[in-house]
Tab-separated table of N, CA and C in Angstrom:
chain	number	residue	atom	x	y	z
A	20	MET	N	-9.796	14.391	-5.846
A	20	MET	CA	-8.906	13.241	-5.918
A	20	MET	C	-8.078	13.169	-4.645
A	21	ARG	N	-8.031	12.012	-4.008
A	21	ARG	CA	-7.270	11.845	-2.772
A	21	ARG	C	-5.804	11.622	-3.073
A	22	PRO	N	-4.932	12.094	-2.187
A	22	PRO	CA	-3.514	11.789	-2.362
A	22	PRO	C	-3.307	10.275	-2.265
A	23	PRO	N	-2.345	9.712	-3.006
A	23	PRO	CA	-2.125	8.267	-2.995
A	23	PRO	C	-1.868	7.701	-1.604
A	24	MET	N	-1.131	8.411	-0.766
A	24	MET	CA	-0.824	7.895	0.567
A	24	MET	C	-2.100	7.745	1.386
A	25	LEU	N	-2.992	8.726	1.283
A	25	LEU	CA	-4.244	8.665	2.015
A	25	LEU	C	-5.053	7.461	1.579
A	26	SER	N	-5.147	7.227	0.286
A	26	SER	CA	-5.880	6.072	-0.227
A	26	SER	C	-5.263	4.777	0.274
A	27	LEU	N	-3.933	4.707	0.261
A	27	LEU	CA	-3.244	3.511	0.722
A	27	LEU	C	-3.548	3.248	2.190
A	28	VAL	N	-3.473	4.275	3.000
A	28	VAL	CA	-3.720	4.109	4.430
A	28	VAL	C	-5.163	3.685	4.672
A	29	LEU	N	-6.097	4.265	3.942
A	29	LEU	CA	-7.503	3.894	4.117
A	29	LEU	C	-7.738	2.435	3.764
A	30	VAL	N	-7.106	1.969	2.696
A	30	VAL	CA	-7.234	0.570	2.314
A	30	VAL	C	-6.613	-0.319	3.378
A	31	LEU	N	-5.451	0.073	3.859
A	31	LEU	CA	-4.766	-0.741	4.858
A	31	LEU	C	-5.524	-0.794	6.169
A	32	LEU	N	-6.125	0.318	6.537
A	32	LEU	CA	-6.844	0.347	7.801
A	32	LEU	C	-8.158	-0.423	7.730
A	33	SER	N	-8.649	-0.685	6.532
A	33	SER	CA	-9.901	-1.409	6.401
A	33	SER	C	-9.716	-2.920	6.484
A	34	THR	N	-8.492	-3.412	6.514
A	34	THR	CA	-8.242	-4.847	6.628
A	34	THR	C	-7.699	-5.217	8.003
A	35	GLY	N	-6.830	-6.299	8.170
A	35	GLY	CA	-6.404	-6.745	9.486
A	35	GLY	C	-4.988	-7.143	9.873
A	36	SER	N	-3.907	-6.986	11.595
A	36	SER	CA	-2.674	-7.779	11.873
A	36	SER	C	-1.701	-7.515	13.022
A	37	GLN	N	-0.156	-7.969	13.224
A	37	GLN	CA	0.739	-7.989	14.394
A	37	GLN	C	2.216	-7.981	14.043
A	38	ALA	N	3.138	-8.450	14.839
A	38	ALA	CA	4.593	-8.263	14.697
A	38	ALA	C	5.198	-8.781	13.399
A	39	ALA	N	6.291	-8.142	12.981
A	39	ALA	CA	6.908	-8.437	11.687
A	39	ALA	C	7.909	-9.576	11.770
A	40	PRO	N	7.563	-10.746	11.223
A	40	PRO	CA	8.473	-11.875	11.226
A	40	PRO	C	9.532	-11.779	10.127
A	41	ALA	N	10.511	-12.636	10.172
A	41	ALA	CA	11.567	-12.647	9.167
A	41	ALA	C	11.028	-13.146	7.828
A	42	VAL	N	11.755	-12.812	6.754
A	42	VAL	CA	11.280	-13.119	5.410
A	42	VAL	C	12.286	-13.989	4.672
A	43	SER	N	11.795	-15.039	4.012
A	43	SER	CA	12.615	-15.839	3.107
A	43	SER	C	11.695	-16.775	2.353
A	44	GLY	N	11.454	-16.508	1.081
A	44	GLY	CA	10.597	-17.352	0.263
A	44	GLY	C	9.224	-17.567	0.883
A	45	ALA	N	8.480	-16.514	1.090
A	45	ALA	CA	7.199	-16.574	1.788
A	45	ALA	C	6.137	-17.312	0.988
A	46	THR	N	5.320	-18.084	1.688
A	46	THR	CA	4.165	-18.729	1.073
A	46	THR	C	3.008	-17.743	1.094
A	47	ARG	N	1.907	-18.107	0.455
A	47	ARG	CA	0.722	-17.237	0.445
A	47	ARG	C	0.239	-16.966	1.869
A	48	ASP	N	0.232	-17.993	2.718
A	48	ASP	CA	-0.205	-17.811	4.110
A	48	ASP	C	0.715	-16.861	4.857
A	49	GLU	N	2.011	-17.005	4.630
A	49	GLU	CA	2.960	-16.119	5.298
A	49	GLU	C	2.800	-14.684	4.817
A	50	LEU	N	2.595	-14.514	3.504
A	50	LEU	CA	2.365	-13.179	2.967
A	50	LEU	C	1.122	-12.562	3.583
A	51	GLN	N	0.075	-13.348	3.670
A	51	GLN	CA	-1.170	-12.845	4.253
A	51	GLN	C	-0.960	-12.484	5.732
A	52	ARG	N	-0.218	-13.310	6.444
A	52	ARG	CA	0.059	-13.037	7.861
A	52	ARG	C	0.874	-11.753	8.017
A	53	LEU	N	1.874	-11.553	7.150
A	53	LEU	CA	2.693	-10.337	7.203
A	53	LEU	C	1.850	-9.102	6.882
A	54	GLU	N	0.983	-9.234	5.886
A	54	GLU	CA	0.130	-8.109	5.526
A	54	GLU	C	-0.825	-7.773	6.665
A	55	GLN	N	-1.401	-8.780	7.273
A	55	GLN	CA	-2.309	-8.557	8.393
A	55	GLN	C	-1.588	-7.929	9.577
A	56	ALA	N	-0.346	-8.346	9.817
A	56	ALA	CA	0.438	-7.762	10.909
A	56	ALA	C	0.670	-6.275	10.653
A	57	TRP	N	0.963	-5.939	9.434
A	57	TRP	CA	1.186	-4.539	9.056
A	57	TRP	C	-0.091	-3.736	9.238
A	58	HIS	N	-1.213	-4.271	8.784
A	58	HIS	CA	-2.494	-3.569	8.921
A	58	HIS	C	-2.881	-3.387	10.388
A	59	ARG	N	-2.661	-4.417	11.190
A	59	ARG	CA	-2.978	-4.325	12.620
A	59	ARG	C	-2.132	-3.240	13.278
A	60	CYS	N	-0.860	-3.212	12.917
A	60	CYS	CA	0.039	-2.189	13.456
A	60	CYS	C	-0.455	-0.795	13.079
A	61	LEU	N	-0.854	-0.604	11.816
A	61	LEU	CA	-1.352	0.703	11.378
A	61	LEU	C	-2.609	1.117	12.137
A	62	ARG	N	-3.538	0.187	12.296
A	62	ARG	CA	-4.770	0.516	13.028
A	62	ARG	C	-4.455	0.903	14.466
A	63	GLU	N	-3.575	0.130	15.084
A	63	GLU	CA	-3.212	0.423	16.471
A	63	GLU	C	-2.494	1.772	16.571
A	64	ALA	N	-1.598	2.045	15.630
A	64	ALA	CA	-0.855	3.306	15.642
A	64	ALA	C	-1.799	4.488	15.443
A	65	MET	N	-2.819	4.327	14.622
A	65	MET	CA	-3.775	5.420	14.390
A	65	MET	C	-4.592	5.735	15.642
A	66	THR	N	-4.828	4.738	16.484
A	66	THR	CA	-5.666	4.967	17.666
A	66	THR	C	-4.989	5.840	18.716
A	67	HIS	N	-3.665	5.892	18.731
A	67	HIS	CA	-3.000	6.690	19.763
A	67	HIS	C	-2.262	7.910	19.202
A	68	GLN	N	-2.770	8.467	18.095
A	68	GLN	CA	-2.190	9.696	17.548
A	68	GLN	C	-2.762	10.912	18.283
A	69	PRO	N	-1.999	11.993	18.392
A	69	PRO	CA	-2.484	13.200	19.078
A	69	PRO	C	-3.745	13.757	18.413
A	70	THR	N	-4.681	14.266	19.210
A	70	THR	CA	-5.957	14.737	18.674
A	70	THR	C	-5.843	16.035	17.905
A	71	GLY	N	-4.921	16.919	18.234
A	71	GLY	CA	-4.810	18.205	17.565
A	71	GLY	C	-4.069	18.158	16.237
A	72	GLN	N	-3.577	17.002	15.888
A	72	GLN	CA	-2.761	16.862	14.687
A	72	GLN	C	-3.650	16.631	13.457
A	73	SER	N	-3.178	17.036	12.288
A	73	SER	CA	-3.952	16.833	11.057
A	73	SER	C	-4.059	15.338	10.738
A	74	ARG	N	-5.049	15.020	9.921
A	74	ARG	CA	-5.256	13.626	9.533
A	74	ARG	C	-4.033	13.108	8.765
A	75	ALA	N	-3.498	13.925	7.863
A	75	ALA	CA	-2.315	13.527	7.099
A	75	ALA	C	-1.126	13.284	8.034
A	76	GLY	N	-0.993	14.120	9.051
A	76	GLY	CA	0.074	13.936	10.039
A	76	GLY	C	-0.089	12.635	10.801
A	77	ASN	N	-1.329	12.339	11.186
A	77	ASN	CA	-1.609	11.071	11.870
A	77	ASN	C	-1.225	9.887	10.997
A	78	GLN	N	-1.570	9.959	9.716
A	78	GLN	CA	-1.279	8.863	8.798
A	78	GLN	C	0.225	8.700	8.589
A	79	ARG	N	0.932	9.804	8.439
A	79	ARG	CA	2.393	9.720	8.276
A	79	ARG	C	3.042	9.110	9.513
A	80	ASN	N	2.602	9.539	10.695
A	80	ASN	CA	3.161	8.993	11.932
A	80	ASN	C	2.880	7.501	12.060
A	81	ALA	N	1.651	7.084	11.703
A	81	ALA	CA	1.298	5.662	11.775
A	81	ALA	C	2.164	4.852	10.812
A	82	LEU	N	2.355	5.363	9.607
A	82	LEU	CA	3.205	4.665	8.643
A	82	LEU	C	4.648	4.582	9.138
A	83	ASP	N	5.129	5.656	9.758
A	83	ASP	CA	6.483	5.644	10.305
A	83	ASP	C	6.619	4.599	11.413
A	84	GLU	N	5.615	4.512	12.278
A	84	GLU	CA	5.660	3.549	13.385
A	84	GLU	C	5.679	2.110	12.889
A	85	CYS	N	5.048	1.871	11.750
A	85	CYS	CA	4.903	0.501	11.247
A	85	CYS	C	5.829	0.194	10.080
A	86	GLN	N	6.874	0.975	9.933
A	86	GLN	CA	7.805	0.803	8.813
A	86	GLN	C	8.418	-0.591	8.779
A	87	ASP	N	8.753	-1.164	9.929
A	87	ASP	CA	9.358	-2.500	9.959
A	87	ASP	C	8.400	-3.553	9.406
A	88	HIS	N	7.123	-3.431	9.763
A	88	HIS	CA	6.109	-4.368	9.261
A	88	HIS	C	5.958	-4.225	7.745
A	89	GLU	N	5.936	-2.988	7.295
A	89	GLU	CA	5.809	-2.741	5.863
A	89	GLU	C	7.006	-3.318	5.113
A	90	ASN	N	8.201	-3.085	5.623
A	90	ASN	CA	9.411	-3.601	4.980
A	90	ASN	C	9.404	-5.124	4.899
A	91	ALA	N	8.977	-5.775	5.981
A	91	ALA	CA	8.918	-7.240	5.991
A	91	ALA	C	7.918	-7.743	4.957
A	92	TYR	N	6.760	-7.102	4.884
A	92	TYR	CA	5.735	-7.521	3.930
A	92	TYR	C	6.214	-7.309	2.488
A	93	VAL	N	6.763	-6.137	2.196
A	93	VAL	CA	7.215	-5.832	0.831
A	93	VAL	C	8.349	-6.770	0.424
A	94	ALA	N	9.275	-7.029	1.320
A	94	ALA	CA	10.383	-7.937	1.005
A	94	ALA	C	9.858	-9.339	0.702
A	95	ALA	N	8.903	-9.811	1.491
A	95	ALA	CA	8.327	-11.133	1.257
A	95	ALA	C	7.570	-11.168	-0.061
A	96	ALA	N	6.845	-10.110	-0.369
A	96	ALA	CA	6.096	-10.052	-1.630
A	96	ALA	C	7.059	-10.039	-2.812
A	97	MET	N	8.182	-9.359	-2.676
A	97	MET	CA	9.158	-9.312	-3.761
A	97	MET	C	9.813	-10.671	-3.960
A	98	VAL	N	10.116	-11.356	-2.867
A	98	VAL	CA	10.699	-12.692	-2.963
A	98	VAL	C	9.687	-13.630	-3.601
A	99	ASP	N	8.422	-13.514	-3.205
A	99	ASP	CA	7.363	-14.350	-3.756
A	99	ASP	C	7.191	-14.067	-5.245
A	100	GLY	N	7.239	-12.812	-5.632
A	100	GLY	CA	7.057	-12.435	-7.024
A	100	GLY	C	8.248	-12.782	-7.902
A	101	ALA	N	9.413	-12.996	-7.302
A	101	ALA	CA	10.618	-13.279	-8.081
A	101	ALA	C	10.534	-14.618	-8.795
A	102	GLY	N	9.747	-15.543	-8.278
A	102	GLY	CA	9.616	-16.859	-8.897
A	102	GLY	C	8.630	-16.885	-10.046
A	103	ARG	N	7.924	-15.829	-10.270
A	103	ARG	CA	6.924	-15.767	-11.335
A	103	ARG	C	7.586	-15.493	-12.680
A	104	ASP	N	6.780	-15.579	-13.728
A	104	ASP	CA	7.251	-15.364	-15.097
A	104	ASP	C	7.833	-13.959	-15.232
A	105	ARG	N	9.104	-13.864	-15.546
A	105	ARG	CA	9.768	-12.568	-15.688
A	105	ARG	C	10.351	-12.437	-17.086
A	106	SER	N	9.653	-12.961	-18.083
A	106	SER	CA	10.148	-12.834	-19.450
A	106	SER	C	10.094	-11.370	-19.872
A	107	LEU	N	10.819	-11.062	-20.932
A	107	LEU	CA	10.874	-9.690	-21.420
A	107	LEU	C	9.486	-9.194	-21.816
A	108	SER	N	8.705	-10.056	-22.438
A	108	SER	CA	7.361	-9.633	-22.865
A	108	SER	C	6.458	-9.349	-21.668
A	109	SER	N	6.555	-10.154	-20.611
A	109	SER	CA	5.710	-9.900	-19.436
A	109	SER	C	6.141	-8.624	-18.718
A	110	GLN	N	7.447	-8.364	-18.696
A	110	GLN	CA	7.933	-7.125	-18.100
A	110	GLN	C	7.474	-5.923	-18.902
A	111	ALA	N	7.496	-6.048	-20.239
A	111	ALA	CA	7.051	-4.954	-21.105
A	111	ALA	C	5.564	-4.685	-20.910
A	112	LEU	N	4.778	-5.730	-20.808
A	112	LEU	CA	3.345	-5.563	-20.587
A	112	LEU	C	3.071	-4.907	-19.235
A	113	SER	N	3.813	-5.304	-18.218
A	113	SER	CA	3.644	-4.696	-16.896
A	113	SER	C	3.999	-3.219	-16.938
A	114	TRP	N	5.089	-2.896	-17.613
A	114	TRP	CA	5.504	-1.504	-17.721
A	114	TRP	C	4.462	-0.695	-18.479
A	115	ALA	N	3.945	-1.235	-19.587
A	115	ALA	CA	2.942	-0.529	-20.390
A	115	ALA	C	1.672	-0.287	-19.579
A	116	ALA	N	1.261	-1.274	-18.806
A	116	ALA	CA	0.074	-1.112	-17.967
A	116	ALA	C	0.307	-0.052	-16.904
A	117	SER	N	1.498	-0.039	-16.334
A	117	SER	CA	1.828	0.953	-15.318
A	117	SER	C	1.807	2.357	-15.897
A	118	VAL	N	2.420	2.527	-17.063
A	118	VAL	CA	2.449	3.842	-17.704
A	118	VAL	C	1.044	4.271	-18.091
A	119	ALA	N	0.275	3.350	-18.656
A	119	ALA	CA	-1.094	3.672	-19.067
A	119	ALA	C	-1.920	4.132	-17.870
A	120	THR	N	-1.767	3.451	-16.755
A	120	THR	CA	-2.516	3.832	-15.553
A	120	THR	C	-2.095	5.198	-15.052
A	121	SER	N	-0.802	5.442	-14.994
A	121	SER	CA	-0.327	6.719	-14.455
A	121	SER	C	-0.622	7.884	-15.388
A	122	VAL	N	-0.773	7.630	-16.680
A	122	VAL	CA	-1.079	8.690	-17.635
A	122	VAL	C	-2.589	8.857	-17.797
A	123	LEU	N	-3.295	7.753	-17.921
A	123	LEU	CA	-4.729	7.820	-18.197
A	123	LEU	C	-5.561	8.259	-16.999
A	124	ALA	N	-5.177	7.865	-15.809
A	124	ALA	CA	-5.969	8.222	-14.625
A	124	ALA	C	-6.102	9.735	-14.451
A	125	PRO	N	-5.021	10.509	-14.495
A	125	PRO	CA	-5.173	11.957	-14.347
A	125	PRO	C	-5.972	12.590	-15.492
A	126	ILE	N	-5.772	12.084	-16.706
A	126	ILE	CA	-6.509	12.635	-17.842
A	126	ILE	C	-7.996	12.344	-17.706
A	127	THR	N	-8.333	11.118	-17.327
A	127	THR	CA	-9.728	10.746	-17.129
A	127	THR	C	-10.350	11.589	-16.023
A	128	ASP	N	-9.613	11.808	-14.947
A	128	ASP	CA	-10.108	12.636	-13.848
A	128	ASP	C	-10.328	14.076	-14.311
A	129	TRP	N	-9.398	14.599	-15.092
A	129	TRP	CA	-9.510	15.970	-15.602
A	129	TRP	C	-10.721	16.103	-16.518
A	130	ILE	N	-10.920	15.141	-17.422
A	130	ILE	CA	-12.073	15.176	-18.324
A	130	ILE	C	-13.368	15.072	-17.534
A	131	GLY	N	-13.382	14.246	-16.511
A	131	GLY	CA	-14.563	14.123	-15.657
A	131	GLY	C	-14.904	15.437	-14.980
A	132	ARG	N	-13.876	16.178	-14.539
A	132	ARG	CA	-14.112	17.481	-13.906
A	132	ARG	C	-14.621	18.501	-14.919
A	133	LEU	N	-14.162	18.419	-16.151
A	133	LEU	CA	-14.617	19.335	-17.204
A	133	LEU	C	-16.099	19.123	-17.528
A	134	LYS	N	-16.536	17.873	-17.478
A	134	LYS	CA	-17.923	17.547	-17.787
A	134	LYS	C	-18.894	18.051	-16.740
A	135	ARG	N	-18.441	18.231	-15.517
A	135	ARG	CA	-19.326	18.675	-14.424
A	135	ARG	C	-19.671	20.086	-14.518
């Protein structure tokens, strides 16, 4: 099982982007542009990491270098998500899905390892 940060970085590096613009009520296009800028920054940061350093170290350094892009993207996504249905039932369903995923994934992985 890969550490979550490694999986996140691999997903981010497989997509595309550039500089972090300001955030206020982002549209889908703006969100996509911010995400692409963050991904581009990560890819570029990974290309100039020291060769003797561990892969995890390279990934942490790349994430640190692109923190501003990440913050801009997350803030825009949160502003975008704030206008969506936030009823108590939808929040409860989101929480239940989150808990189920965080509990079931490790158990499923453990059972899979036992079967091997």
